[in-house]
Amino acid sequence: MSSRSKFVTYVGTSVVLAEHAYFSLVFYSLYTIQPNQHLLLWLLPLTLGLDLTLNSMEIRKHGEALCFVTLLCLWTCASGSLTAKGVNMEVIALGSIKDSLVDPRGVLHNWDETSVDPCSWNMVTCSDGLVTALGTPSQNLSGTLSPSIANLTNLLLVTFQDNSITGPIPTELGRLQKLKTLDLSNNLFSGQIPTALSHLKSLQYLRLNNNSLTGAIPSSFANMTQLAFLDMSYNNLSGPVPRFPARAFNIVGNHQI
């Protein structure tokens, strides 16, 4: 076999002469790595300036560096998504949420935007290095809820109840396809209920009660067949009430319904 058809990867003290091994890694990544990260593996040889026509001694020289970059790529893909500058996207999203809130008790004091890992922060819960829950109930928070929360794409639970948060409910919440629990009750949210919330096909528990929400309840909520509990009581909602599939729901205190 000519050196032209060989691709060498150096792992520890072993040299593996296997063009197929590299491409197997790439094809495996198609099933295990996010789509926007596939290109990283394909470009590894180019990133290192590795010419596949090099002879075996020259390829051996580059092998260790190639292995390091490959492993670094896989580690990055397995943890939180990074920007081109290596910044954790979840840190950026949480930083935007903090900036939009007023926090008189300082409960978010350790939300450090220069950090690489938010999993030790107050009110943040992680699983496998990814943010899965964000809970700040009864913390006297005010301000608004940043649309950047939608960039925390692994969220299962969001609880901001019993605060004084104002402004509209972000439409972007409808992008959190894994979300199971959303509790924004007992705040000062205003405006209409976003129709986009009906896109949350995993949502089981929804509380929007005791706010200042107006307008009609989106008719698309009738399609949320997985919803088990829904509370929209004590707002200023009006219009017809959809046939909710939720096993328990509450709409009392809306005098125009």
JSON list of C-alpha atoms in Angstrom, two decimals, residues 76-255:
[
{"chain": "A", "resi": 76, "resn": "THR", "atom": "CA", "xyz": [-15.99, 19.95, 23.31]},
{"chain": "A", "resi": 77, "resn": "CYS", "atom": "CA", "xyz": [-18.89, 18.25, 21.51]},
{"chain": "A", "resi": 78, "resn": "ALA", "atom": "CA", "xyz": [-19.72, 16.16, 24.58]},
{"chain": "A", "resi": 79, "resn": "SER", "atom": "CA", "xyz": [-19.85, 19.20, 26.86]},
{"chain": "A", "resi": 80, "resn": "GLY", "atom": "CA", "xyz": [-21.60, 22.53, 26.39]},
{"chain": "A", "resi": 81, "resn": "SER", "atom": "CA", "xyz": [-21.53, 24.14, 22.95]},
{"chain": "A", "resi": 82, "resn": "LEU", "atom": "CA", "xyz": [-18.76, 26.70, 22.47]},
{"chain": "A", "resi": 83, "resn": "THR", "atom": "CA", "xyz": [-18.52, 29.80, 20.34]},
{"chain": "A", "resi": 84, "resn": "ALA", "atom": "CA", "xyz": [-15.71, 30.28, 17.83]},
{"chain": "A", "resi": 85, "resn": "LYS", "atom": "CA", "xyz": [-13.73, 31.95, 20.64]},
{"chain": "A", "resi": 86, "resn": "GLY", "atom": "CA", "xyz": [-14.22, 28.96, 22.97]},
{"chain": "A", "resi": 87, "resn": "VAL", "atom": "CA", "xyz": [-16.86, 30.58, 25.18]},
{"chain": "A", "resi": 88, "resn": "ASN", "atom": "CA", "xyz": [-19.60, 28.37, 26.64]},
{"chain": "A", "resi": 89, "resn": "MET", "atom": "CA", "xyz": [-22.92, 29.33, 25.01]},
{"chain": "A", "resi": 90, "resn": "GLU", "atom": "CA", "xyz": [-24.81, 28.49, 28.20]},
{"chain": "A", "resi": 91, "resn": "VAL", "atom": "CA", "xyz": [-22.64, 30.93, 30.17]},
{"chain": "A", "resi": 92, "resn": "ILE", "atom": "CA", "xyz": [-23.51, 33.65, 27.65]},
{"chain": "A", "resi": 93, "resn": "ALA", "atom": "CA", "xyz": [-27.24, 32.87, 27.89]},
{"chain": "A", "resi": 94, "resn": "LEU", "atom": "CA", "xyz": [-27.23, 32.86, 31.69]},
{"chain": "A", "resi": 95, "resn": "GLY", "atom": "CA", "xyz": [-25.26, 36.10, 31.70]},
{"chain": "A", "resi": 96, "resn": "SER", "atom": "CA", "xyz": [-27.95, 37.74, 29.57]},
{"chain": "A", "resi": 97, "resn": "ILE", "atom": "CA", "xyz": [-30.65, 36.47, 31.94]},
{"chain": "A", "resi": 98, "resn": "LYS", "atom": "CA", "xyz": [-28.77, 37.91, 34.92]},
{"chain": "A", "resi": 99, "resn": "ASP", "atom": "CA", "xyz": [-28.27, 41.27, 33.17]},
{"chain": "A", "resi": 100, "resn": "SER", "atom": "CA", "xyz": [-32.01, 41.62, 32.50]},
{"chain": "A", "resi": 101, "resn": "LEU", "atom": "CA", "xyz": [-32.99, 40.95, 36.13]},
{"chain": "A", "resi": 102, "resn": "VAL", "atom": "CA", "xyz": [-32.75, 43.13, 39.22]},
{"chain": "A", "resi": 103, "resn": "ASP", "atom": "CA", "xyz": [-31.36, 41.02, 42.04]},
{"chain": "A", "resi": 104, "resn": "PRO", "atom": "CA", "xyz": [-31.54, 42.91, 45.38]},
{"chain": "A", "resi": 105, "resn": "ARG", "atom": "CA", "xyz": [-30.58, 39.86, 47.44]},
{"chain": "A", "resi": 106, "resn": "GLY", "atom": "CA", "xyz": [-27.55, 39.01, 45.31]},
{"chain": "A", "resi": 107, "resn": "VAL", "atom": "CA", "xyz": [-28.65, 35.41, 44.79]},
{"chain": "A", "resi": 108, "resn": "LEU", "atom": "CA", "xyz": [-27.05, 35.46, 41.35]},
{"chain": "A", "resi": 109, "resn": "HIS", "atom": "CA", "xyz": [-23.76, 36.90, 42.59]},
{"chain": "A", "resi": 110, "resn": "ASN", "atom": "CA", "xyz": [-21.68, 33.92, 41.45]},
{"chain": "A", "resi": 111, "resn": "TRP", "atom": "CA", "xyz": [-23.03, 33.97, 37.89]},
{"chain": "A", "resi": 112, "resn": "ASP", "atom": "CA", "xyz": [-19.63, 34.89, 36.45]},
{"chain": "A", "resi": 113, "resn": "GLU", "atom": "CA", "xyz": [-19.64, 35.48, 32.70]},
{"chain": "A", "resi": 114, "resn": "THR", "atom": "CA", "xyz": [-15.90, 34.80, 32.54]},
{"chain": "A", "resi": 115, "resn": "SER", "atom": "CA", "xyz": [-16.48, 31.28, 33.85]},
{"chain": "A", "resi": 116, "resn": "VAL", "atom": "CA", "xyz": [-16.26, 28.23, 31.59]},
{"chain": "A", "resi": 117, "resn": "ASP", "atom": "CA", "xyz": [-18.72, 26.14, 33.59]},
{"chain": "A", "resi": 118, "resn": "PRO", "atom": "CA", "xyz": [-22.03, 27.38, 35.07]},
{"chain": "A", "resi": 119, "resn": "CYS", "atom": "CA", "xyz": [-22.90, 24.12, 36.81]},
{"chain": "A", "resi": 120, "resn": "SER", "atom": "CA", "xyz": [-21.76, 25.34, 40.25]},
{"chain": "A", "resi": 121, "resn": "TRP", "atom": "CA", "xyz": [-23.80, 28.55, 40.07]},
{"chain": "A", "resi": 122, "resn": "ASN", "atom": "CA", "xyz": [-26.70, 29.30, 42.43]},
{"chain": "A", "resi": 123, "resn": "MET", "atom": "CA", "xyz": [-30.13, 28.29, 41.11]},
{"chain": "A", "resi": 124, "resn": "VAL", "atom": "CA", "xyz": [-28.60, 26.30, 38.23]},
{"chain": "A", "resi": 125, "resn": "THR", "atom": "CA", "xyz": [-28.85, 22.51, 37.92]},
{"chain": "A", "resi": 126, "resn": "CYS", "atom": "CA", "xyz": [-26.84, 20.49, 35.41]},
{"chain": "A", "resi": 127, "resn": "SER", "atom": "CA", "xyz": [-26.75, 16.95, 34.09]},
{"chain": "A", "resi": 128, "resn": "ASP", "atom": "CA", "xyz": [-23.73, 15.63, 32.17]},
{"chain": "A", "resi": 129, "resn": "GLY", "atom": "CA", "xyz": [-22.29, 19.15, 32.07]},
{"chain": "A", "resi": 130, "resn": "LEU", "atom": "CA", "xyz": [-25.39, 20.75, 30.51]},
{"chain": "A", "resi": 131, "resn": "VAL", "atom": "CA", "xyz": [-27.86, 23.14, 32.16]},
{"chain": "A", "resi": 132, "resn": "THR", "atom": "CA", "xyz": [-31.15, 21.27, 32.68]},
{"chain": "A", "resi": 133, "resn": "ALA", "atom": "CA", "xyz": [-32.94, 23.35, 35.33]},
{"chain": "A", "resi": 134, "resn": "LEU", "atom": "CA", "xyz": [-33.14, 27.02, 36.24]},
{"chain": "A", "resi": 135, "resn": "GLY", "atom": "CA", "xyz": [-35.03, 27.85, 39.42]},
{"chain": "A", "resi": 136, "resn": "THR", "atom": "CA", "xyz": [-35.19, 31.22, 41.20]},
{"chain": "A", "resi": 137, "resn": "PRO", "atom": "CA", "xyz": [-38.50, 31.12, 43.13]},
{"chain": "A", "resi": 138, "resn": "SER", "atom": "CA", "xyz": [-39.29, 33.67, 45.84]},
{"chain": "A", "resi": 139, "resn": "GLN", "atom": "CA", "xyz": [-36.05, 35.65, 45.46]},
{"chain": "A", "resi": 140, "resn": "ASN", "atom": "CA", "xyz": [-37.55, 39.16, 45.15]},
{"chain": "A", "resi": 141, "resn": "LEU", "atom": "CA", "xyz": [-36.31, 39.41, 41.56]},
{"chain": "A", "resi": 142, "resn": "SER", "atom": "CA", "xyz": [-37.62, 42.12, 39.25]},
{"chain": "A", "resi": 143, "resn": "GLY", "atom": "CA", "xyz": [-36.69, 43.28, 35.78]},
{"chain": "A", "resi": 144, "resn": "THR", "atom": "CA", "xyz": [-37.52, 41.20, 32.72]},
{"chain": "A", "resi": 145, "resn": "LEU", "atom": "CA", "xyz": [-36.94, 37.65, 31.51]},
{"chain": "A", "resi": 146, "resn": "SER", "atom": "CA", "xyz": [-34.37, 37.64, 28.72]},
{"chain": "A", "resi": 147, "resn": "PRO", "atom": "CA", "xyz": [-35.19, 35.85, 25.44]},
{"chain": "A", "resi": 148, "resn": "SER", "atom": "CA", "xyz": [-31.69, 34.36, 25.71]},
{"chain": "A", "resi": 149, "resn": "ILE", "atom": "CA", "xyz": [-33.19, 31.69, 27.95]},
{"chain": "A", "resi": 150, "resn": "ALA", "atom": "CA", "xyz": [-34.09, 29.92, 24.69]},
{"chain": "A", "resi": 151, "resn": "ASN", "atom": "CA", "xyz": [-30.37, 29.23, 24.14]},
{"chain": "A", "resi": 152, "resn": "LEU", "atom": "CA", "xyz": [-30.39, 26.88, 27.13]},
{"chain": "A", "resi": 153, "resn": "THR", "atom": "CA", "xyz": [-31.70, 24.17, 24.87]},
{"chain": "A", "resi": 154, "resn": "ASN", "atom": "CA", "xyz": [-31.41, 21.31, 27.39]},
{"chain": "A", "resi": 155, "resn": "LEU", "atom": "CA", "xyz": [-33.70, 22.86, 29.98]},
{"chain": "A", "resi": 156, "resn": "LEU", "atom": "CA", "xyz": [-36.25, 20.51, 31.53]},
{"chain": "A", "resi": 157, "resn": "LEU", "atom": "CA", "xyz": [-37.47, 22.82, 34.28]},
{"chain": "A", "resi": 158, "resn": "VAL", "atom": "CA", "xyz": [-37.85, 26.61, 34.60]},
{"chain": "A", "resi": 159, "resn": "THR", "atom": "CA", "xyz": [-39.30, 28.08, 37.81]},
{"chain": "A", "resi": 160, "resn": "PHE", "atom": "CA", "xyz": [-39.41, 31.85, 38.37]},
{"chain": "A", "resi": 161, "resn": "GLN", "atom": "CA", "xyz": [-42.57, 31.92, 40.52]},
{"chain": "A", "resi": 162, "resn": "ASP", "atom": "CA", "xyz": [-43.20, 34.38, 43.34]},
{"chain": "A", "resi": 163, "resn": "ASN", "atom": "CA", "xyz": [-41.04, 37.24, 42.13]},
{"chain": "A", "resi": 164, "resn": "SER", "atom": "CA", "xyz": [-41.84, 40.64, 40.58]},
{"chain": "A", "resi": 165, "resn": "ILE", "atom": "CA", "xyz": [-40.67, 40.07, 37.02]},
{"chain": "A", "resi": 166, "resn": "THR", "atom": "CA", "xyz": [-42.35, 42.33, 34.47]},
{"chain": "A", "resi": 167, "resn": "GLY", "atom": "CA", "xyz": [-42.71, 42.58, 30.70]},
{"chain": "A", "resi": 168, "resn": "PRO", "atom": "CA", "xyz": [-43.91, 40.00, 28.20]},
{"chain": "A", "resi": 169, "resn": "ILE", "atom": "CA", "xyz": [-43.34, 36.26, 28.41]},
{"chain": "A", "resi": 170, "resn": "PRO", "atom": "CA", "xyz": [-40.58, 35.65, 25.84]},
{"chain": "A", "resi": 171, "resn": "THR", "atom": "CA", "xyz": [-41.89, 34.01, 22.68]},
{"chain": "A", "resi": 172, "resn": "GLU", "atom": "CA", "xyz": [-38.51, 32.31, 22.42]},
{"chain": "A", "resi": 173, "resn": "LEU", "atom": "CA", "xyz": [-39.49, 29.95, 25.25]},
{"chain": "A", "resi": 174, "resn": "GLY", "atom": "CA", "xyz": [-41.31, 27.97, 22.57]},
{"chain": "A", "resi": 175, "resn": "ARG", "atom": "CA", "xyz": [-37.92, 26.73, 21.32]},
{"chain": "A", "resi": 176, "resn": "LEU", "atom": "CA", "xyz": [-37.20, 24.73, 24.49]},
{"chain": "A", "resi": 177, "resn": "GLN", "atom": "CA", "xyz": [-38.33, 21.41, 23.10]},
{"chain": "A", "resi": 178, "resn": "LYS", "atom": "CA", "xyz": [-37.20, 19.38, 26.13]},
{"chain": "A", "resi": 179, "resn": "LEU", "atom": "CA", "xyz": [-38.97, 21.58, 28.69]},
{"chain": "A", "resi": 180, "resn": "LYS", "atom": "CA", "xyz": [-41.34, 19.69, 31.01]},
{"chain": "A", "resi": 181, "resn": "THR", "atom": "CA", "xyz": [-42.11, 22.27, 33.71]},
{"chain": "A", "resi": 182, "resn": "LEU", "atom": "CA", "xyz": [-42.62, 26.03, 33.32]},
{"chain": "A", "resi": 183, "resn": "ASP", "atom": "CA", "xyz": [-43.74, 28.07, 36.33]},
{"chain": "A", "resi": 184, "resn": "LEU", "atom": "CA", "xyz": [-43.94, 31.85, 35.92]},
{"chain": "A", "resi": 185, "resn": "SER", "atom": "CA", "xyz": [-46.79, 32.32, 38.39]},
{"chain": "A", "resi": 186, "resn": "ASN", "atom": "CA", "xyz": [-47.16, 35.20, 40.86]},
{"chain": "A", "resi": 187, "resn": "ASN", "atom": "CA", "xyz": [-45.14, 37.74, 38.92]},
{"chain": "A", "resi": 188, "resn": "LEU", "atom": "CA", "xyz": [-46.05, 40.88, 36.95]},
{"chain": "A", "resi": 189, "resn": "PHE", "atom": "CA", "xyz": [-45.83, 39.49, 33.42]},
{"chain": "A", "resi": 190, "resn": "SER", "atom": "CA", "xyz": [-48.04, 41.37, 30.96]},
{"chain": "A", "resi": 191, "resn": "GLY", "atom": "CA", "xyz": [-49.13, 41.14, 27.34]},
{"chain": "A", "resi": 192, "resn": "GLN", "atom": "CA", "xyz": [-50.54, 38.11, 25.60]},
{"chain": "A", "resi": 193, "resn": "ILE", "atom": "CA", "xyz": [-49.70, 34.46, 26.16]},
{"chain": "A", "resi": 194, "resn": "PRO", "atom": "CA", "xyz": [-47.28, 33.52, 23.35]},
{"chain": "A", "resi": 195, "resn": "THR", "atom": "CA", "xyz": [-48.76, 31.05, 20.88]},
{"chain": "A", "resi": 196, "resn": "ALA", "atom": "CA", "xyz": [-45.25, 29.60, 20.64]},
{"chain": "A", "resi": 197, "resn": "LEU", "atom": "CA", "xyz": [-45.71, 27.95, 24.04]},
{"chain": "A", "resi": 198, "resn": "SER", "atom": "CA", "xyz": [-47.96, 25.43, 22.32]},
{"chain": "A", "resi": 199, "resn": "HIS", "atom": "CA", "xyz": [-44.84, 24.20, 20.46]},
{"chain": "A", "resi": 200, "resn": "LEU", "atom": "CA", "xyz": [-43.53, 22.74, 23.72]},
{"chain": "A", "resi": 201, "resn": "LYS", "atom": "CA", "xyz": [-44.45, 19.14, 23.00]},
{"chain": "A", "resi": 202, "resn": "SER", "atom": "CA", "xyz": [-42.76, 17.82, 26.14]},
{"chain": "A", "resi": 203, "resn": "LEU", "atom": "CA", "xyz": [-44.39, 20.31, 28.53]},
{"chain": "A", "resi": 204, "resn": "GLN", "atom": "CA", "xyz": [-46.42, 18.66, 31.28]},
{"chain": "A", "resi": 205, "resn": "TYR", "atom": "CA", "xyz": [-46.79, 21.38, 33.91]},
{"chain": "A", "resi": 206, "resn": "LEU", "atom": "CA", "xyz": [-47.58, 25.03, 33.11]},
{"chain": "A", "resi": 207, "resn": "ARG", "atom": "CA", "xyz": [-48.39, 27.79, 35.60]},
{"chain": "A", "resi": 208, "resn": "LEU", "atom": "CA", "xyz": [-48.98, 31.37, 34.43]},
{"chain": "A", "resi": 209, "resn": "ASN", "atom": "CA", "xyz": [-51.47, 32.32, 37.13]},
{"chain": "A", "resi": 210, "resn": "ASN", "atom": "CA", "xyz": [-51.48, 35.57, 39.12]},
{"chain": "A", "resi": 211, "resn": "ASN", "atom": "CA", "xyz": [-49.92, 37.81, 36.49]},
{"chain": "A", "resi": 212, "resn": "SER", "atom": "CA", "xyz": [-51.30, 40.62, 34.32]},
{"chain": "A", "resi": 213, "resn": "LEU", "atom": "CA", "xyz": [-51.68, 38.68, 31.08]},
{"chain": "A", "resi": 214, "resn": "THR", "atom": "CA", "xyz": [-54.30, 39.87, 28.58]},
{"chain": "A", "resi": 215, "resn": "GLY", "atom": "CA", "xyz": [-55.98, 38.69, 25.38]},
{"chain": "A", "resi": 216, "resn": "ALA", "atom": "CA", "xyz": [-57.25, 35.28, 24.43]},
{"chain": "A", "resi": 217, "resn": "ILE", "atom": "CA", "xyz": [-55.80, 31.93, 25.35]},
{"chain": "A", "resi": 218, "resn": "PRO", "atom": "CA", "xyz": [-54.18, 30.58, 22.16]},
{"chain": "A", "resi": 219, "resn": "SER", "atom": "CA", "xyz": [-56.44, 28.00, 20.52]},
{"chain": "A", "resi": 220, "resn": "SER", "atom": "CA", "xyz": [-53.36, 25.90, 19.73]},
{"chain": "A", "resi": 221, "resn": "PHE", "atom": "CA", "xyz": [-53.14, 25.00, 23.43]},
{"chain": "A", "resi": 222, "resn": "ALA", "atom": "CA", "xyz": [-55.86, 22.45, 22.66]},
{"chain": "A", "resi": 223, "resn": "ASN", "atom": "CA", "xyz": [-53.18, 20.43, 20.84]},
{"chain": "A", "resi": 224, "resn": "MET", "atom": "CA", "xyz": [-50.92, 20.08, 23.89]},
{"chain": "A", "resi": 225, "resn": "THR", "atom": "CA", "xyz": [-52.03, 16.53, 24.60]},
{"chain": "A", "resi": 226, "resn": "GLN", "atom": "CA", "xyz": [-49.13, 15.80, 26.94]},
{"chain": "A", "resi": 227, "resn": "LEU", "atom": "CA", "xyz": [-50.07, 18.67, 29.30]},
{"chain": "A", "resi": 228, "resn": "ALA", "atom": "CA", "xyz": [-51.19, 17.33, 32.68]},
{"chain": "A", "resi": 229, "resn": "PHE", "atom": "CA", "xyz": [-51.61, 20.57, 34.66]},
{"chain": "A", "resi": 230, "resn": "LEU", "atom": "CA", "xyz": [-52.42, 24.11, 33.51]},
{"chain": "A", "resi": 231, "resn": "ASP", "atom": "CA", "xyz": [-53.13, 27.18, 35.65]},
{"chain": "A", "resi": 232, "resn": "MET", "atom": "CA", "xyz": [-53.95, 30.55, 34.06]},
{"chain": "A", "resi": 233, "resn": "SER", "atom": "CA", "xyz": [-56.12, 31.88, 36.88]},
{"chain": "A", "resi": 234, "resn": "TYR", "atom": "CA", "xyz": [-56.19, 35.49, 38.06]},
{"chain": "A", "resi": 235, "resn": "ASN", "atom": "CA", "xyz": [-55.05, 37.30, 34.94]},
{"chain": "A", "resi": 236, "resn": "ASN", "atom": "CA", "xyz": [-57.00, 39.59, 32.59]},
{"chain": "A", "resi": 237, "resn": "LEU", "atom": "CA", "xyz": [-57.62, 37.00, 29.89]},
{"chain": "A", "resi": 238, "resn": "SER", "atom": "CA", "xyz": [-60.64, 37.14, 27.59]},
{"chain": "A", "resi": 239, "resn": "GLY", "atom": "CA", "xyz": [-62.36, 35.31, 24.76]},
{"chain": "A", "resi": 240, "resn": "PRO", "atom": "CA", "xyz": [-63.24, 31.66, 24.27]},
{"chain": "A", "resi": 241, "resn": "VAL", "atom": "CA", "xyz": [-61.57, 28.91, 26.23]},
{"chain": "A", "resi": 242, "resn": "PRO", "atom": "CA", "xyz": [-59.98, 26.12, 24.16]},
{"chain": "A", "resi": 243, "resn": "ARG", "atom": "CA", "xyz": [-60.85, 22.54, 25.00]},
{"chain": "A", "resi": 244, "resn": "PHE", "atom": "CA", "xyz": [-57.80, 21.84, 27.12]},
{"chain": "A", "resi": 245, "resn": "PRO", "atom": "CA", "xyz": [-56.48, 18.27, 27.11]},
{"chain": "A", "resi": 246, "resn": "ALA", "atom": "CA", "xyz": [-54.87, 18.89, 30.52]},
{"chain": "A", "resi": 247, "resn": "ARG", "atom": "CA", "xyz": [-56.25, 16.61, 33.23]},
{"chain": "A", "resi": 248, "resn": "ALA", "atom": "CA", "xyz": [-56.38, 19.62, 35.58]},
{"chain": "A", "resi": 249, "resn": "PHE", "atom": "CA", "xyz": [-56.71, 23.26, 34.64]},
{"chain": "A", "resi": 250, "resn": "ASN", "atom": "CA", "xyz": [-57.72, 26.49, 36.32]},
{"chain": "A", "resi": 251, "resn": "ILE", "atom": "CA", "xyz": [-58.92, 29.72, 34.67]},
{"chain": "A", "resi": 252, "resn": "VAL", "atom": "CA", "xyz": [-60.87, 31.35, 37.48]},
{"chain": "A", "resi": 253, "resn": "GLY", "atom": "CA", "xyz": [-60.36, 35.05, 38.20]},
{"chain": "A", "resi": 254, "resn": "ASN", "atom": "CA", "xyz": [-60.41, 36.09, 34.52]},
{"chain": "A", "resi": 255, "resn": "HIS", "atom": "CA", "xyz": [-63.56, 38.17, 34.54]}
]
